[in-house]
Structure formats: C-alpha cells, structure tokens
C-alpha cells in the first residue's frame, strides 16, 4: 500500500514526521480523510483530534486548531498547538477544564469565546490523553 509523508508543526516545534497511510482531521467544514495522491488543498482546522493510520495501527494527536496543507509530496499540519497522547498532562487539562467551566458560569461577554475555546482545548486533551493505552 502506498504511503505519504505527514508533518505536524507548531510555532514551537515539530511534533510529528512519518510516512503514513491516512490522516483524518477535523476541518472547519467537517471531518476530512486524506489518502495518498489527494489533490492539493488548504483548509482550516478546528480544535479536535487528528487520527493517523499507519501500518494497521491508529494514533491520535490533540490539535488546537490551525491549517492543513495537502501538497503534492506531503501533508503539512500547521497547528496552533499539538500534543501526542503521551505528552498530555491530564491533570493540567482537567484543571484548565474546571477553570473554563467556572468562568462560563458567569462569563463576561468579552472573554466568553476565549473561555469556550479553552474548554474545547481541555476536553480534546483529556479525550486524546486518555486513549494513550489504546
Ligand atoms: P493551560 O490553561 O493549561 O495553559 P491552554 O489551553 O491555555 O492550557 P495552550 O495555550 O493551548 O494552553 O498551550 C500552551 C502550550 O502548552 C502549548 O505548547 C501546548 O502544547 C501546551 N499544553 C497545554 N495544555 C497541555 C496539557 N494538558 N498537556 C501538555 N501540554 C499542554
């Protein structure tokens, strides 16, 4: 089966670079599965899990929004933040979730969207981080 190169980078670091079989992302217009030889494409990504299929296994990465660029030779994910399951600190994400939930009980208009995004990032990390053992 043919493969393609997937790179996941954040402003801070390269998180992932491997030859893979398929990647499934949460695009702003819905879920998108990319196989080898996909046509070039640029799309914005939501906060959500990214799923990587490789050698009959599936791996998840917690992505905090960004862009996906499908090029001829590879797929590049430019993520605001991205963590592999083993790098996720679940206690920190639980604390971030509680903080955002507390805030959203009495939001001030100005920061409501920010708190909602923080809540989504935390929930995404908790989900991806708890799948680390399969
Ligand atoms: P917190 O309030 O806990 O800082 P946050 O959602 O505001 O969470 P971000 O601004 O999205 O954090 O990320 C800042 C940096 O911290 C990024 O490098 C991100 O990968 C990392 N990060 C955030 N939360 C976690 C976590 N629970 N485990 C591991 N890394 C994390």
Coordinates of N, CA, C and O and ligand atoms in Angstrom, one line a residue:
X1 N 0.9 -1.2 0.0 CA 0.0 0.0 0.0 C 0.9 1.2 0.0 O 1.9 1.3 0.6
X2 N 0.5 2.3 -0.8 CA 1.3 3.4 -0.8 C 1.1 4.3 0.4 O 0.1 4.3 1.0
X3 N 2.1 5.1 0.7 CA 2.1 6.0 1.9 C 2.4 7.4 1.5 O 2.7 7.6 0.3
X4 N 2.3 8.3 2.4 CA 2.7 9.7 2.2 C 3.2 10.3 3.5 O 3.0 9.8 4.6
X5 N 4.0 11.3 3.3 CA 4.7 11.9 4.5 C 3.7 12.9 5.2 O 3.1 13.7 4.5
X6 N 3.6 12.8 6.5 CA 2.8 13.7 7.3 C 3.7 14.4 8.2 O 4.5 13.8 9.0
X7 N 3.6 15.7 8.2 CA 4.3 16.6 9.2 C 3.4 17.4 10.0 O 2.4 18.0 9.4
X8 N 3.6 17.4 11.3 CA 2.7 18.3 12.2 C 3.7 19.2 12.9 O 4.6 18.8 13.6
X9 N 3.5 20.5 12.6 CA 4.4 21.5 13.2 C 3.6 22.5 14.0 O 2.4 22.8 13.6
X10 N 4.1 23.1 15.1 CA 3.5 24.2 15.8 C 4.5 25.3 15.7 O 5.6 25.1 15.3
X11 N 4.1 26.5 16.2 CA 5.1 27.6 16.2 C 6.3 27.2 17.1 O 7.4 27.8 16.9
X12 N 6.2 26.3 18.0 CA 7.2 25.9 18.9 C 8.1 24.8 18.4 O 9.3 24.8 18.6
X13 N 7.5 23.8 17.7 CA 8.4 22.6 17.4 C 7.7 21.7 16.4 O 6.5 21.9 16.0
X14 N 8.5 20.8 15.9 CA 8.0 19.7 15.0 C 7.5 18.6 15.9 O 8.2 18.1 16.7
X15 N 6.2 18.3 15.8 CA 5.6 17.3 16.7 C 5.7 15.9 16.1 O 5.8 14.9 16.8
X16 N 5.6 15.8 14.8 CA 5.5 14.5 14.1 C 6.0 14.6 12.7 O 5.7 15.6 12.0
X17 N 6.7 13.5 12.3 CA 7.0 13.4 10.9 C 7.2 11.9 10.5 O 8.2 11.3 11.0
X18 N 6.3 11.4 9.8 CA 6.3 10.0 9.5 C 5.7 9.7 8.1 O 4.9 10.6 7.7
X19 N 6.0 8.6 7.5 CA 5.2 8.1 6.3 C 4.0 7.3 6.8 O 4.2 6.4 7.6
X20 N 2.9 7.7 6.4 CA 1.6 7.1 6.9 C 0.7 6.7 5.8 O 0.9 7.0 4.6
X21 N -0.4 6.0 6.2 CA -1.4 5.5 5.2 C -2.6 6.5 5.0 O -3.1 6.6 3.9
X22 N -3.0 7.1 6.1 CA -4.2 8.0 6.1 C -4.2 8.9 7.3 O -3.8 8.6 8.4
X23 N -4.7 10.2 7.0 CA -4.9 11.0 8.2 C -6.3 11.6 8.1 O -6.9 11.8 7.0
X24 N -7.0 11.6 9.3 CA -8.3 12.1 9.4 C -8.3 13.4 10.3 O -7.9 13.3 11.4
X25 N -8.8 14.5 9.8 CA -8.7 15.7 10.5 C -10.1 16.3 10.7 O -11.1 16.0 10.0
X26 N -10.2 17.2 11.7 CA -11.5 17.9 11.9 C -11.3 19.3 11.2 O -10.8 20.2 11.7
X27 N -11.8 19.3 10.0 CA -11.8 20.6 9.2 C -12.9 21.5 9.7 O -13.9 21.0 10.3
X28 N -12.8 22.8 9.3 CA -13.9 23.7 9.7 C -15.3 23.3 9.0 O -16.3 23.6 9.6
X29 N -15.2 22.6 7.9 CA -16.4 22.2 7.3 C -16.7 20.7 7.5 O -17.5 20.1 6.7
X30 N -16.1 20.1 8.4 CA -16.4 18.7 8.8 C -15.1 17.9 8.7 O -14.0 18.3 8.4
X31 N -15.3 16.6 9.0 CA -14.2 15.6 9.0 C -13.7 15.4 7.6 O -14.5 15.3 6.7
X32 N -12.4 15.2 7.5 CA -11.8 15.0 6.2 C -10.7 13.9 6.3 O -9.8 14.0 7.1
X33 N -10.9 12.9 5.4 CA -9.9 11.9 5.4 C -9.0 12.0 4.2 O -9.5 12.2 3.1
X34 N -7.7 12.0 4.4 CA -6.7 12.2 3.3 C -5.9 10.9 3.1 O -5.3 10.4 4.0
X35 N -6.0 10.4 1.9 CA -5.2 9.3 1.4 C -4.1 9.7 0.5 O -4.0 10.8 0.1
X36 N -3.2 8.8 0.1 CA -2.1 9.2 -0.8 C -2.7 9.7 -2.1 O -3.8 9.3 -2.5
X37 N -2.0 10.6 -2.7 CA -2.3 11.2 -4.0 C -3.6 12.1 -4.0 O -4.3 12.2 -5.0
X38 N -3.9 12.6 -2.8 CA -5.0 13.5 -2.7 C -4.7 14.8 -3.5 O -3.5 15.2 -3.6
X39 N -5.7 15.5 -4.1 CA -5.4 16.7 -4.8 C -4.9 17.8 -3.7 O -5.4 17.8 -2.6
X40 N -4.1 18.8 -4.2 CA -3.7 19.8 -3.3 C -4.8 20.6 -2.7 O -5.9 20.8 -3.4
X41 N -4.7 21.0 -1.4 CA -5.8 21.5 -0.7 C -5.3 22.3 0.5 O -4.3 21.9 1.1
X42 N -6.0 23.4 0.9 CA -5.7 24.1 2.1 C -7.0 24.3 2.9 O -8.0 24.8 2.3
X43 N -7.0 23.9 4.1 CA -8.2 24.1 4.9 C -7.9 24.4 6.3 O -6.8 24.0 6.8
X44 N -8.8 25.2 7.0 CA -8.6 25.5 8.4 C -9.1 24.3 9.2 O -10.0 23.6 8.8
X45 N -8.5 24.1 10.4 CA -8.8 23.0 11.3 C -9.5 23.5 12.5 O -9.1 24.6 13.1
X46 N -10.4 22.8 13.1 CA -11.0 23.1 14.4 C -10.1 22.5 15.5 O -9.2 21.7 15.2
X47 N -10.4 22.8 16.7 CA -9.9 22.1 17.8 C -10.4 20.7 17.8 O -11.7 20.6 17.7
X48 N -9.6 19.7 17.8 CA -10.1 18.4 17.8 C -9.0 17.4 17.6 O -7.8 17.7 17.5
X49 N -9.4 16.1 17.7 CA -8.4 15.0 17.5 C -8.0 14.9 16.0 O -8.8 15.1 15.1
X50 N -6.7 14.5 15.8 CA -6.3 14.2 14.4 C -6.0 12.7 14.5 O -5.4 12.3 15.5
X51 N -6.5 11.9 13.6 CA -6.2 10.5 13.6 C -5.3 10.1 12.5 O -5.5 10.4 11.4
X52 N -4.3 9.3 12.9 CA -3.3 8.8 11.9 C -3.3 7.3 11.8 O -3.2 6.6 12.8
X53 N -3.5 6.8 10.6 CA -3.4 5.4 10.3 C -2.1 5.0 9.7 O -1.7 5.7 8.7
X54 N -1.5 4.1 10.3 CA -0.1 3.7 9.8 C 0.1 2.2 10.2 O 0.0 1.9 11.3
X55 N 0.5 1.4 9.2 CA 0.8 0.0 9.5 C -0.2 -0.7 10.3 O 0.1 -1.4 11.2
X56 N -1.5 -0.5 10.0 CA -2.6 -1.2 10.6 C -2.8 -0.7 12.1 O -3.6 -1.3 12.8
X57 N -2.2 0.4 12.5 CA -2.5 0.9 13.8 C -3.0 2.4 13.7 O -2.9 3.0 12.6
X58 N -3.6 2.8 14.7 CA -4.2 4.2 14.7 C -3.7 4.9 15.9 O -3.6 4.4 17.0
X59 N -3.3 6.2 15.6 CA -2.7 7.1 16.6 C -3.5 8.3 16.6 O -3.9 8.8 15.6
X60 N -3.6 9.0 17.8 CA -4.3 10.3 17.8 C -3.4 11.4 18.3 O -2.4 11.2 19.0
X61 N -3.6 12.6 17.8 CA -2.9 13.8 18.2 C -3.9 14.8 18.6 O -4.9 15.0 17.8
X62 N -3.7 15.5 19.7 CA -4.7 16.6 20.1 C -4.2 17.9 19.4 O -3.1 18.4 19.6
X63 N -5.1 18.4 18.5 CA -4.7 19.6 17.7 C -5.6 20.8 18.2 O -6.8 20.6 18.3
X64 N -5.0 21.9 18.5 CA -5.7 23.1 18.9 C -6.1 24.1 17.8 O -5.9 25.3 18.0
X65 N -6.5 23.6 16.7 CA -6.8 24.4 15.6 C -5.6 24.7 14.7 O -4.5 24.4 15.1
X66 N -5.8 25.3 13.5 CA -4.7 25.6 12.7 C -5.1 25.4 11.2 O -6.2 25.6 10.8
X67 N -4.1 24.9 10.4 CA -4.4 24.7 9.0 C -3.8 23.4 8.6 O -2.8 22.9 9.1
X68 N -4.4 22.8 7.5 CA -3.8 21.6 6.9 C -3.5 22.0 5.4 O -4.4 22.5 4.7
X69 N -2.3 21.7 5.0 CA -1.9 21.9 3.6 C -1.6 20.6 3.0 O -0.7 19.9 3.4
X70 N -2.4 20.2 2.0 CA -2.1 18.9 1.3 C -1.3 19.3 0.0 O -1.8 20.1 -0.8
X71 N -0.1 18.9 0.0 CA 0.8 19.2 -1.1 C 1.0 18.0 -2.0 O 0.5 16.9 -1.6
X72 N 1.6 18.2 -3.1 CA 1.9 17.0 -4.0 C 2.7 15.9 -3.3 O 2.4 14.8 -3.4
X73 N 3.7 16.4 -2.5 CA 4.7 15.4 -2.0 C 4.4 15.1 -0.5 O 5.0 14.2 0.0
X74 N 3.6 15.9 0.2 CA 3.4 15.7 1.6 C 2.2 16.5 2.1 O 1.7 17.4 1.5
X75 N 1.8 16.1 3.4 CA 0.7 16.8 4.0 C 1.3 17.5 5.3 O 2.0 16.9 6.0
X76 N 1.1 18.8 5.4 CA 1.6 19.6 6.5 C 0.5 20.1 7.3 O -0.4 20.8 6.8
X77 N 0.5 19.8 8.6 CA -0.4 20.4 9.6 C 0.3 21.5 10.3 O 1.3 21.3 11.0
X78 N -0.2 22.7 10.1 CA 0.3 23.9 10.9 C -0.6 24.1 12.0 O -1.7 24.7 11.8
X79 N -0.2 23.7 13.2 CA -1.2 23.7 14.3 C -0.8 24.8 15.3 O 0.3 25.1 15.5
X80 N -1.9 25.3 15.9 CA -1.7 26.3 17.0 C -0.9 25.6 18.1 O 0.0 26.1 18.7
X81 N -1.5 24.4 18.5 CA -0.8 23.6 19.4 C -1.1 22.1 19.0 O -2.1 21.9 18.3
X82 N -0.2 21.2 19.3 CA -0.4 19.8 19.0 C 0.3 19.0 20.0 O 1.5 19.2 20.3
X83 N -0.4 18.0 20.6 CA 0.3 17.1 21.5 C 0.0 15.6 21.2 O -1.2 15.3 20.9
X84 N 1.0 14.8 21.3 CA 0.8 13.4 21.2 C 0.3 12.9 22.6 O 0.5 13.6 23.6
X85 N -0.5 11.8 22.6 CA -1.1 11.4 23.8 C -0.2 11.3 25.0 O -0.5 11.7 26.1
X86 N 1.0 10.7 24.7 CA 2.0 10.5 25.9 C 2.5 11.9 26.4 O 3.1 11.9 27.5
X87 N 2.4 12.9 25.6 CA 2.9 14.2 26.1 C 1.8 15.1 26.8 O 2.0 16.2 27.2
X88 N 0.6 14.5 26.9 CA -0.5 15.3 27.5 C -0.5 15.1 29.0 O -0.5 13.9 29.5
X89 N -0.6 16.2 29.7 CA -0.7 16.2 31.2 C -2.2 16.3 31.5 O -2.8 17.4 31.3
X90 N -2.8 15.2 31.9 CA -4.2 15.1 32.0 C -4.7 16.0 33.2 O -5.7 16.7 33.1
X91 N -3.9 16.0 34.3 CA -4.2 16.8 35.4 C -4.3 18.3 35.0 O -5.2 19.0 35.4
X92 N -3.3 18.7 34.2 CA -3.3 20.1 33.8 C -4.6 20.4 32.9 O -5.2 21.4 33.0
X93 N -4.9 19.5 32.0 CA -6.1 19.7 31.2 C -7.4 19.7 32.0 O -8.3 20.5 31.8
X94 N -7.4 18.8 33.1 CA -8.6 18.8 33.9 C -8.8 20.1 34.7 O -9.9 20.7 34.8
X95 N -7.6 20.7 35.1 CA -7.6 21.9 35.8 C -8.1 23.1 34.8 O -8.9 23.9 35.2
X96 N -7.6 23.0 33.6 CA -8.0 24.0 32.6 C -9.5 23.9 32.3 O -10.2 24.9 32.1
X97 N -10.0 22.6 32.3 CA -11.4 22.5 32.0 C -12.2 23.1 33.2 O -13.2 23.8 32.9
X98 N -11.8 22.8 34.4 CA -12.6 23.3 35.6 C -12.5 24.8 35.5 O -13.5 25.5 35.8
X99 N -11.4 25.4 35.2 CA -11.2 26.9 35.2 C -12.2 27.5 34.2 O -12.9 28.4 34.4
X100 N -12.2 26.9 33.0 CA -13.1 27.4 31.9 C -14.5 27.2 32.3 O -15.4 28.1 32.1
X101 N -14.9 26.1 32.9 CA -16.3 25.8 33.3 C -16.7 26.8 34.3 O -17.8 27.4 34.3
X102 N -15.8 27.1 35.3 CA -16.2 28.1 36.4 C -16.4 29.4 35.7 O -17.3 30.1 36.0
X103 N -15.5 29.8 34.8 CA -15.6 31.1 34.2 C -16.9 31.2 33.4 O -17.6 32.2 33.4
X104 N -17.3 30.1 32.7 CA -18.5 30.1 31.9 C -19.8 30.2 32.7 O -20.9 30.4 32.1
X105 N -19.7 30.0 34.0 CA -20.9 30.1 34.8 C -21.3 31.6 34.9 O -22.5 32.0 34.9
X106 N -20.4 32.5 34.9 CA -20.6 33.9 34.9 C -19.7 34.6 34.0 O -18.8 35.4 34.4
X107 N -19.9 34.4 32.7 CA -18.9 34.9 31.7 C -19.1 36.4 31.5 O -20.2 36.9 31.7
X108 N -18.0 37.1 31.3 CA -18.2 38.5 30.8 C -18.1 38.4 29.3 O -17.3 37.6 28.8
X109 N -19.0 39.1 28.6 CA -19.1 39.0 27.2 C -17.8 38.9 26.4 O -17.6 38.1 25.5
X110 N -16.9 39.7 26.9 CA -15.7 39.9 26.2 C -14.8 38.6 26.2 O -14.2 38.4 25.2
X111 N -14.9 37.9 27.2 CA -14.0 36.7 27.3 C -14.7 35.4 27.1 O -14.1 34.3 27.3
X112 N -16.0 35.4 26.8 CA -16.7 34.2 26.7 C -16.2 33.2 25.6 O -16.0 32.0 25.9
X113 N -15.9 33.8 24.5 CA -15.4 33.0 23.4 C -14.1 32.3 23.7 O -13.8 31.2 23.5
X114 N -13.2 33.1 24.4 CA -11.9 32.6 24.8 C -12.1 31.5 25.8 O -11.4 30.4 25.7
X115 N -13.0 31.6 26.7 CA -13.2 30.5 27.7 C -13.8 29.3 27.0 O -13.4 28.1 27.3
X116 N -14.7 29.5 26.0 CA -15.2 28.3 25.3 C -14.1 27.6 24.5 O -14.1 26.4 24.5
X117 N -13.2 28.3 23.9 CA -12.1 27.7 23.2 C -11.2 27.0 24.2 O -10.7 25.8 23.9
X118 N -10.9 27.6 25.3 CA -10.1 26.9 26.3 C -10.7 25.6 26.8 O -10.1 24.6 27.0
X119 N -12.1 25.7 26.9 CA -12.8 24.5 27.4 C -12.7 23.4 26.3 O -12.4 22.2 26.6
X120 N -12.8 23.8 25.0 CA -12.7 22.8 23.9 C -11.3 22.2 23.9 O -11.1 21.0 23.7
X121 N -10.3 23.0 24.1 CA -8.9 22.5 24.1 C -8.7 21.5 25.2 O -8.1 20.4 25.0
X122 N -9.2 21.8 26.4 CA -9.1 21.0 27.5 C -9.8 19.6 27.3 O -9.2 18.6 27.6
X123 N -11.0 19.7 26.8 CA -11.8 18.4 26.6 C -11.1 17.6 25.6 O -11.0 16.3 25.7
X124 N -10.6 18.2 24.5 CA -9.8 17.5 23.5 C -8.6 16.8 24.1 O -8.3 15.6 23.8
X125 N -7.9 17.5 24.9 CA -6.7 16.9 25.5 C -7.0 15.7 26.4 O -6.3 14.7 26.5
X126 N -8.1 15.9 27.2 CA -8.5 14.8 28.1 C -8.9 13.6 27.3 O -8.4 12.5 27.6
X127 N -9.6 13.8 26.2 CA -10.0 12.6 25.4 C -8.8 11.9 24.8 O -8.6 10.7 24.9
X128 N -8.0 12.7 24.1 CA -6.8 12.1 23.4 C -5.8 11.5 24.4 O -5.3 10.4 24.2
X129 N -5.6 12.2 25.5 CA -4.7 11.8 26.5 C -5.1 10.5 27.2 O -4.3 9.7 27.6
X130 N -6.5 10.3 27.3 CA -6.9 9.0 27.9 C -7.0 7.9 27.0 O -7.3 6.8 27.4
X131 N -6.7 8.1 25.7 CA -6.6 7.0 24.7 C -5.2 6.4 24.6 O -5.0 5.7 23.7
X132 N -4.3 6.9 25.4 CA -2.9 6.5 25.1 C -2.6 5.1 25.3 O -1.6 4.6 24.7
X133 N -3.5 4.3 26.0 CA -3.2 2.9 26.1 C -4.1 2.1 25.2 O -4.4 1.0 25.4
X134 N -4.5 2.7 24.1 CA -5.3 2.0 23.1 C -6.7 2.6 23.2 O -7.6 2.3 22.6
Ligands
LIG1 P1 -3.5 25.9 30.1 O1 -4.5 26.8 30.7 O2 -3.3 24.6 30.9 O3 -2.2 26.6 29.9 P2 -4.2 26.2 27.4 O4 -5.3 25.6 26.6 O5 -4.3 27.7 27.7 O6 -4.0 25.4 28.7 P3 -2.4 26.4 25.2 O7 -2.3 27.9 25.1 O8 -3.3 25.8 24.2 O9 -2.8 26.0 26.7 O10 -1.0 25.8 25.0 C1 0.2 26.3 25.5 C2 1.3 25.3 25.5 O11 1.1 24.3 26.5 C3 1.4 24.5 24.2 O12 2.7 24.2 23.9 C4 0.6 23.3 24.5 O13 1.1 22.2 23.6 C5 1.0 23.0 25.9 N1 -0.1 22.4 26.7 C6 -1.3 22.9 27.1 N2 -2.0 22.1 27.8 C7 -1.3 20.9 27.9 C8 -1.5 19.7 28.6 N3 -2.6 19.4 29.3 N4 -0.5 18.8 28.4 C9 0.6 19.0 27.7 N5 0.8 20.2 27.1 C10 -0.1 21.1 27.2

